[in-house]
Amino acid sequence: MKKYLKIIVWGVAIFIVAGCSNQKDSVSKEKVEDTTLYLVRHGKTMFNTTGQVQGWSDTPLTDEGQKVAELLGKGLREEQIQFDHAYSSDLGRAISTANIILKTSDNQKIELNTLSGLREWGYGGYEGRNNADMWTPIFEQYGLTFDEEWSQYPKLMEKMDDEAIANEIAKNDETGTAESYQEIVTRSKKAMDQVIKEASETGGNVLIVSHGSEIPTILEILAPGFYKGEDIGNCSVTKIVYKEGVYTGESIGDTHFLENGNNKD
């Protein structure tokens, strides 16, 4: 009889432990369902100022670029945005921007991870040359005019999507070293797969500092059709929420954090 009682007791104990374990797993899953990605374009650089092509080539943030990055950090702090993970491309301008944001938003304890897959598009032989050298032939084939204000860029986007633009640049590059769209997508997807794998284990807010052409590429990978040619300015915020395997776009090129940060000065 005692033997049978022991078996029953052990069975009940195992059932309770298993039940608690399942309950913990359930609670854990609930906690990590939402992962919010804050995609930020780097601060203004020297090449942004001088109108030169800047992809894999890299120039430092200007004084204005540093100041605006600080404003973004202050704006995030004002809304009490706490980051659980932080990533940037491996280019200096993105790393500098990310570090400024983390410091001024009181997130300096978060480790910054750099990924080459988050780099700007590689423009090959056009790197460092005047923007007009690369863009004028593309604009002109549709009867449009390129200017440094990019005033007719929205009209170009009505004629060409990012894939067509990237492939046209690669075709026109005499050195043959500019990236094709498929090459950009392949390394970008690999990087974002890593980000989501790591960040979704705990969920929360994720800072990702990247670039003006790369961010739309990421958007097309995660939430196809969400990006429709909106301006993504320096230190603007584009927000995507990941939940239960689904990506939902919330905002593109948002500058209200900058405005909030400016109000604190």
CSV table of C-alpha atoms in Angstrom, one decimal:
chain,number,residue,atom,x,y,z
A,1,MET,CA,0.0,0.0,0.0
A,2,LYS,CA,2.8,2.4,0.9
A,3,LYS,CA,4.5,1.6,-2.4
A,4,TYR,CA,1.3,2.6,-4.3
A,5,LEU,CA,1.0,5.8,-2.2
A,6,LYS,CA,4.6,6.8,-3.1
A,7,ILE,CA,3.9,6.3,-6.8
A,8,ILE,CA,0.7,8.4,-6.6
A,9,VAL,CA,2.6,11.2,-4.7
A,10,TRP,CA,5.4,11.2,-7.2
A,11,GLY,CA,2.9,11.3,-10.1
A,12,VAL,CA,1.1,14.3,-8.5
A,13,ALA,CA,4.5,16.1,-8.0
A,14,ILE,CA,5.5,15.5,-11.6
A,15,PHE,CA,2.2,16.8,-12.8
A,16,ILE,CA,2.5,20.0,-10.7
A,17,VAL,CA,6.1,20.7,-11.8
A,18,ALA,CA,5.1,20.1,-15.4
A,19,GLY,CA,2.1,22.4,-15.0
A,20,CYS,CA,4.3,25.1,-13.5
A,21,SER,CA,6.8,24.8,-16.3
A,22,ASN,CA,4.1,25.1,-18.9
A,23,GLN,CA,2.7,28.1,-17.1
A,24,LYS,CA,6.1,29.8,-17.1
A,25,ASP,CA,6.6,29.0,-20.8
A,26,SER,CA,3.2,30.5,-21.5
A,27,VAL,CA,4.0,33.7,-19.5
A,28,SER,CA,7.4,33.9,-21.2
A,29,LYS,CA,5.8,33.7,-24.6
A,30,GLU,CA,3.4,36.5,-23.8
A,31,LYS,CA,6.3,38.7,-22.7
A,32,VAL,CA,8.2,38.3,-25.9
A,33,GLU,CA,5.4,38.6,-28.4
A,34,ASP,CA,6.0,42.3,-29.2
A,35,THR,CA,9.3,43.5,-30.6
A,36,THR,CA,9.4,47.2,-31.8
A,37,LEU,CA,12.1,48.1,-34.3
A,38,TYR,CA,13.2,51.8,-34.3
A,39,LEU,CA,15.0,52.1,-37.7
A,40,VAL,CA,17.0,55.4,-37.7
A,41,ARG,CA,19.0,56.9,-40.5
A,42,HIS,CA,22.4,58.2,-39.4
A,43,GLY,CA,23.1,61.9,-38.8
A,44,LYS,CA,24.2,64.2,-41.5
A,45,THR,CA,27.8,63.7,-42.8
A,46,MET,CA,30.4,65.6,-44.8
A,47,PHE,CA,29.4,63.8,-48.1
A,48,ASN,CA,25.7,64.6,-47.4
A,49,THR,CA,26.7,68.2,-47.2
A,50,THR,CA,28.9,68.3,-50.3
A,51,GLY,CA,26.6,66.3,-52.5
A,52,GLN,CA,28.9,63.3,-53.0
A,53,VAL,CA,27.8,59.7,-53.4
A,54,GLN,CA,28.1,57.9,-50.1
A,55,GLY,CA,27.4,54.2,-49.9
A,56,TRP,CA,30.2,52.0,-48.6
A,57,SER,CA,32.5,55.0,-48.6
A,58,ASP,CA,32.3,56.8,-45.2
A,59,THR,CA,32.7,60.3,-44.0
A,60,PRO,CA,32.3,61.6,-40.4
A,61,LEU,CA,29.2,63.3,-39.0
A,62,THR,CA,29.2,67.1,-39.3
A,63,ASP,CA,28.7,69.2,-36.2
A,64,GLU,CA,25.1,69.6,-37.3
A,65,GLY,CA,24.8,65.8,-37.7
A,66,GLN,CA,26.1,65.2,-34.2
A,67,LYS,CA,23.7,67.8,-32.8
A,68,VAL,CA,20.6,66.3,-34.5
A,69,ALA,CA,21.6,62.9,-33.2
A,70,GLU,CA,21.7,64.3,-29.7
A,71,LEU,CA,18.2,65.9,-30.2
A,72,LEU,CA,16.9,62.5,-31.3
A,73,GLY,CA,18.3,60.9,-28.1
A,74,LYS,CA,16.8,63.6,-26.0
A,75,GLY,CA,13.4,63.2,-27.7
A,76,LEU,CA,13.5,59.4,-27.1
A,77,ARG,CA,14.4,60.0,-23.4
A,78,GLU,CA,11.5,62.5,-23.1
A,79,GLU,CA,9.2,59.7,-24.1
A,80,GLN,CA,11.0,57.3,-21.8
A,81,ILE,CA,11.9,54.9,-24.7
A,82,GLN,CA,14.2,52.2,-23.2
A,83,PHE,CA,16.1,50.0,-25.7
A,84,ASP,CA,16.6,46.3,-25.0
A,85,HIS,CA,18.9,45.8,-28.0
A,86,ALA,CA,20.9,48.1,-30.3
A,87,TYR,CA,22.4,47.5,-33.7
A,88,SER,CA,24.0,49.6,-36.4
A,89,SER,CA,25.7,49.1,-39.7
A,90,ASP,CA,29.5,48.7,-39.5
A,91,LEU,CA,30.1,52.1,-41.1
A,92,GLY,CA,31.5,54.9,-38.9
A,93,ARG,CA,28.6,57.3,-39.5
A,94,ALA,CA,26.1,54.8,-38.3
A,95,ILE,CA,28.1,53.7,-35.3
A,96,SER,CA,28.7,57.3,-34.2
A,97,THR,CA,25.0,58.1,-34.5
A,98,ALA,CA,24.0,55.1,-32.5
A,99,ASN,CA,26.4,55.8,-29.7
A,100,ILE,CA,25.2,59.4,-29.4
A,101,ILE,CA,21.6,58.3,-29.4
A,102,LEU,CA,22.2,55.6,-26.7
A,103,LYS,CA,24.1,58.1,-24.5
A,104,THR,CA,21.7,61.0,-24.7
A,105,SER,CA,18.6,58.7,-24.4
A,106,ASP,CA,20.0,57.2,-21.1
A,107,ASN,CA,20.5,53.8,-22.8
A,108,GLN,CA,24.3,53.9,-22.7
A,109,LYS,CA,24.4,50.5,-20.8
A,110,ILE,CA,23.0,48.7,-23.9
A,111,GLU,CA,25.7,47.0,-26.0
A,112,LEU,CA,25.9,48.2,-29.6
A,113,ASN,CA,26.2,45.4,-32.1
A,114,THR,CA,27.4,46.2,-35.6
A,115,LEU,CA,26.4,44.2,-38.7
A,116,SER,CA,27.8,44.7,-42.2
A,117,GLY,CA,24.5,43.6,-43.6
A,118,LEU,CA,22.9,46.8,-42.5
A,119,ARG,CA,25.3,48.9,-44.7
A,120,GLU,CA,24.1,51.4,-47.2
A,121,TRP,CA,23.9,50.2,-50.8
A,122,GLY,CA,27.3,49.8,-52.4
A,123,TYR,CA,27.7,52.2,-55.3
A,124,GLY,CA,30.9,50.8,-56.7
A,125,GLY,CA,32.8,53.3,-58.9
A,126,TYR,CA,30.4,56.1,-58.2
A,127,GLU,CA,31.5,56.3,-54.5
A,128,GLY,CA,32.8,59.7,-53.7
A,129,ARG,CA,31.8,61.2,-57.0
A,130,ASN,CA,29.2,64.0,-57.4
A,131,ASN,CA,25.6,62.8,-57.0
A,132,ALA,CA,24.8,64.2,-60.4
A,133,ASP,CA,27.3,61.7,-62.1
A,134,MET,CA,25.3,58.8,-60.9
A,135,TRP,CA,21.7,60.2,-60.9
A,136,THR,CA,21.5,62.4,-64.0
A,137,PRO,CA,21.5,59.5,-66.5
A,138,ILE,CA,18.7,57.7,-64.5
A,139,PHE,CA,16.6,60.8,-64.2
A,140,GLU,CA,17.0,61.8,-67.9
A,141,GLN,CA,15.8,58.5,-69.3
A,142,TYR,CA,12.4,59.5,-67.9
A,143,GLY,CA,12.6,63.1,-69.0
A,144,LEU,CA,13.3,64.3,-65.5
A,145,THR,CA,16.0,66.6,-64.1
A,146,PHE,CA,18.3,65.8,-61.2
A,147,ASP,CA,19.0,68.6,-58.7
A,148,GLU,CA,20.6,68.6,-55.2
A,149,GLU,CA,17.1,69.3,-53.7
A,150,TRP,CA,15.9,66.0,-55.2
A,151,SER,CA,12.8,67.9,-56.2
A,152,GLN,CA,11.8,65.4,-58.9
A,153,TYR,CA,12.7,62.2,-57.0
A,154,PRO,CA,9.0,61.5,-56.2
A,155,LYS,CA,8.3,61.5,-59.9
A,156,LEU,CA,11.2,59.1,-60.5
A,157,MET,CA,9.8,56.8,-57.8
A,158,GLU,CA,6.5,56.7,-59.9
A,159,LYS,CA,8.5,55.3,-62.8
A,160,MET,CA,11.1,53.1,-60.9
A,161,ASP,CA,11.1,51.1,-57.7
A,162,ASP,CA,14.2,50.5,-55.6
A,163,GLU,CA,15.0,47.3,-57.4
A,164,ALA,CA,15.0,49.0,-60.8
A,165,ILE,CA,17.1,51.9,-59.4
A,166,ALA,CA,19.8,49.7,-57.8
A,167,ASN,CA,20.1,47.5,-60.9
A,168,GLU,CA,20.3,50.6,-63.1
A,169,ILE,CA,23.1,52.0,-61.0
A,170,ALA,CA,24.9,48.6,-61.1
A,171,LYS,CA,24.5,48.5,-64.9
A,172,ASN,CA,25.8,52.0,-65.4
A,173,ASP,CA,28.8,51.5,-63.1
A,174,GLU,CA,31.9,51.1,-65.4
A,175,THR,CA,33.9,49.3,-62.6
A,176,GLY,CA,31.3,46.6,-62.3
A,177,THR,CA,31.5,46.8,-58.5
A,178,ALA,CA,28.2,48.4,-57.5
A,179,GLU,CA,25.8,46.0,-55.8
A,180,SER,CA,22.8,44.6,-57.6
A,181,TYR,CA,19.5,44.7,-55.8
A,182,GLN,CA,19.5,41.0,-55.2
A,183,GLU,CA,23.0,41.2,-53.6
A,184,ILE,CA,21.7,44.0,-51.3
A,185,VAL,CA,18.5,42.1,-50.3
A,186,THR,CA,20.5,38.9,-49.6
A,187,ARG,CA,22.9,40.5,-47.1
A,188,SER,CA,20.1,42.7,-45.6
A,189,LYS,CA,17.8,39.8,-45.0
A,190,LYS,CA,20.6,37.8,-43.4
A,191,ALA,CA,21.3,40.7,-41.0
A,192,MET,CA,17.6,41.3,-40.1
A,193,ASP,CA,17.1,37.5,-39.5
A,194,GLN,CA,19.9,37.8,-36.9
A,195,VAL,CA,18.4,40.9,-35.4
A,196,ILE,CA,15.0,39.3,-35.1
A,197,LYS,CA,16.3,36.0,-33.8
A,198,GLU,CA,18.2,37.7,-31.0
A,199,ALA,CA,15.7,40.4,-30.2
A,200,SER,CA,12.5,38.4,-30.2
A,201,GLU,CA,13.9,36.1,-27.5
A,202,THR,CA,13.2,38.9,-25.0
A,203,GLY,CA,11.1,41.3,-27.1
A,204,GLY,CA,11.0,45.0,-26.3
A,205,ASN,CA,12.5,48.0,-28.2
A,206,VAL,CA,15.3,47.6,-30.7
A,207,LEU,CA,17.4,50.5,-32.0
A,208,ILE,CA,18.7,49.9,-35.6
A,209,VAL,CA,20.8,52.7,-37.1
A,210,SER,CA,21.2,52.3,-40.8
A,211,HIS,CA,21.1,54.4,-44.1
A,212,GLY,CA,18.8,56.3,-46.5
A,213,SER,CA,18.5,53.6,-49.2
A,214,GLU,CA,19.1,50.6,-46.9
A,215,ILE,CA,16.1,51.4,-44.6
A,216,PRO,CA,13.6,51.2,-47.5
A,217,THR,CA,15.2,47.9,-48.5
A,218,ILE,CA,14.7,46.5,-45.0
A,219,LEU,CA,11.1,47.7,-45.1
A,220,GLU,CA,10.4,45.9,-48.3
A,221,ILE,CA,11.8,42.7,-46.8
A,222,LEU,CA,9.8,42.9,-43.6
A,223,ALA,CA,6.6,44.6,-44.7
A,224,PRO,CA,6.3,44.6,-48.5
A,225,GLY,CA,4.4,47.5,-49.9
A,226,PHE,CA,4.6,49.6,-46.8
A,227,TYR,CA,7.2,52.0,-48.1
A,228,LYS,CA,5.9,54.2,-51.0
A,229,GLY,CA,8.8,56.6,-51.5
A,230,GLU,CA,8.5,58.7,-48.4
A,231,ASP,CA,11.4,60.9,-47.4
A,232,ILE,CA,13.7,59.3,-44.8
A,233,GLY,CA,15.8,62.2,-43.5
A,234,ASN,CA,18.8,62.1,-41.3
A,235,CYS,CA,18.0,60.9,-37.8
A,236,SER,CA,14.4,60.3,-38.7
A,237,VAL,CA,12.7,57.2,-37.1
A,238,THR,CA,10.9,54.5,-39.0
A,239,LYS,CA,9.0,52.1,-36.7
A,240,ILE,CA,8.1,48.4,-37.4
A,241,VAL,CA,6.4,46.1,-34.8
A,242,TYR,CA,7.0,42.4,-34.9
A,243,LYS,CA,4.4,40.2,-33.3
A,244,GLU,CA,3.8,36.4,-33.7
A,245,GLY,CA,5.7,36.3,-37.0
A,246,VAL,CA,4.0,39.3,-38.5
A,247,TYR,CA,5.6,42.7,-39.2
A,248,THR,CA,3.4,45.8,-39.1
A,249,GLY,CA,4.6,49.2,-40.2
A,250,GLU,CA,3.7,52.1,-37.9
A,251,SER,CA,5.6,55.1,-39.2
A,252,ILE,CA,8.2,56.2,-41.8
A,253,GLY,CA,10.6,59.0,-41.6
A,254,ASP,CA,9.1,60.3,-38.3
A,255,THR,CA,10.7,63.5,-37.0
A,256,HIS,CA,8.6,64.2,-33.9
A,257,PHE,CA,11.3,62.9,-31.6
A,258,LEU,CA,13.7,65.5,-33.0
A,259,GLU,CA,11.1,68.2,-32.3
A,260,ASN,CA,10.6,66.9,-28.8
A,261,GLY,CA,14.4,66.9,-28.2
A,262,ASN,CA,14.7,70.4,-29.6
A,263,ASN,CA,12.0,71.6,-27.1
A,264,LYS,CA,14.2,70.4,-24.2
A,265,ASP,CA,17.1,72.7,-25.2
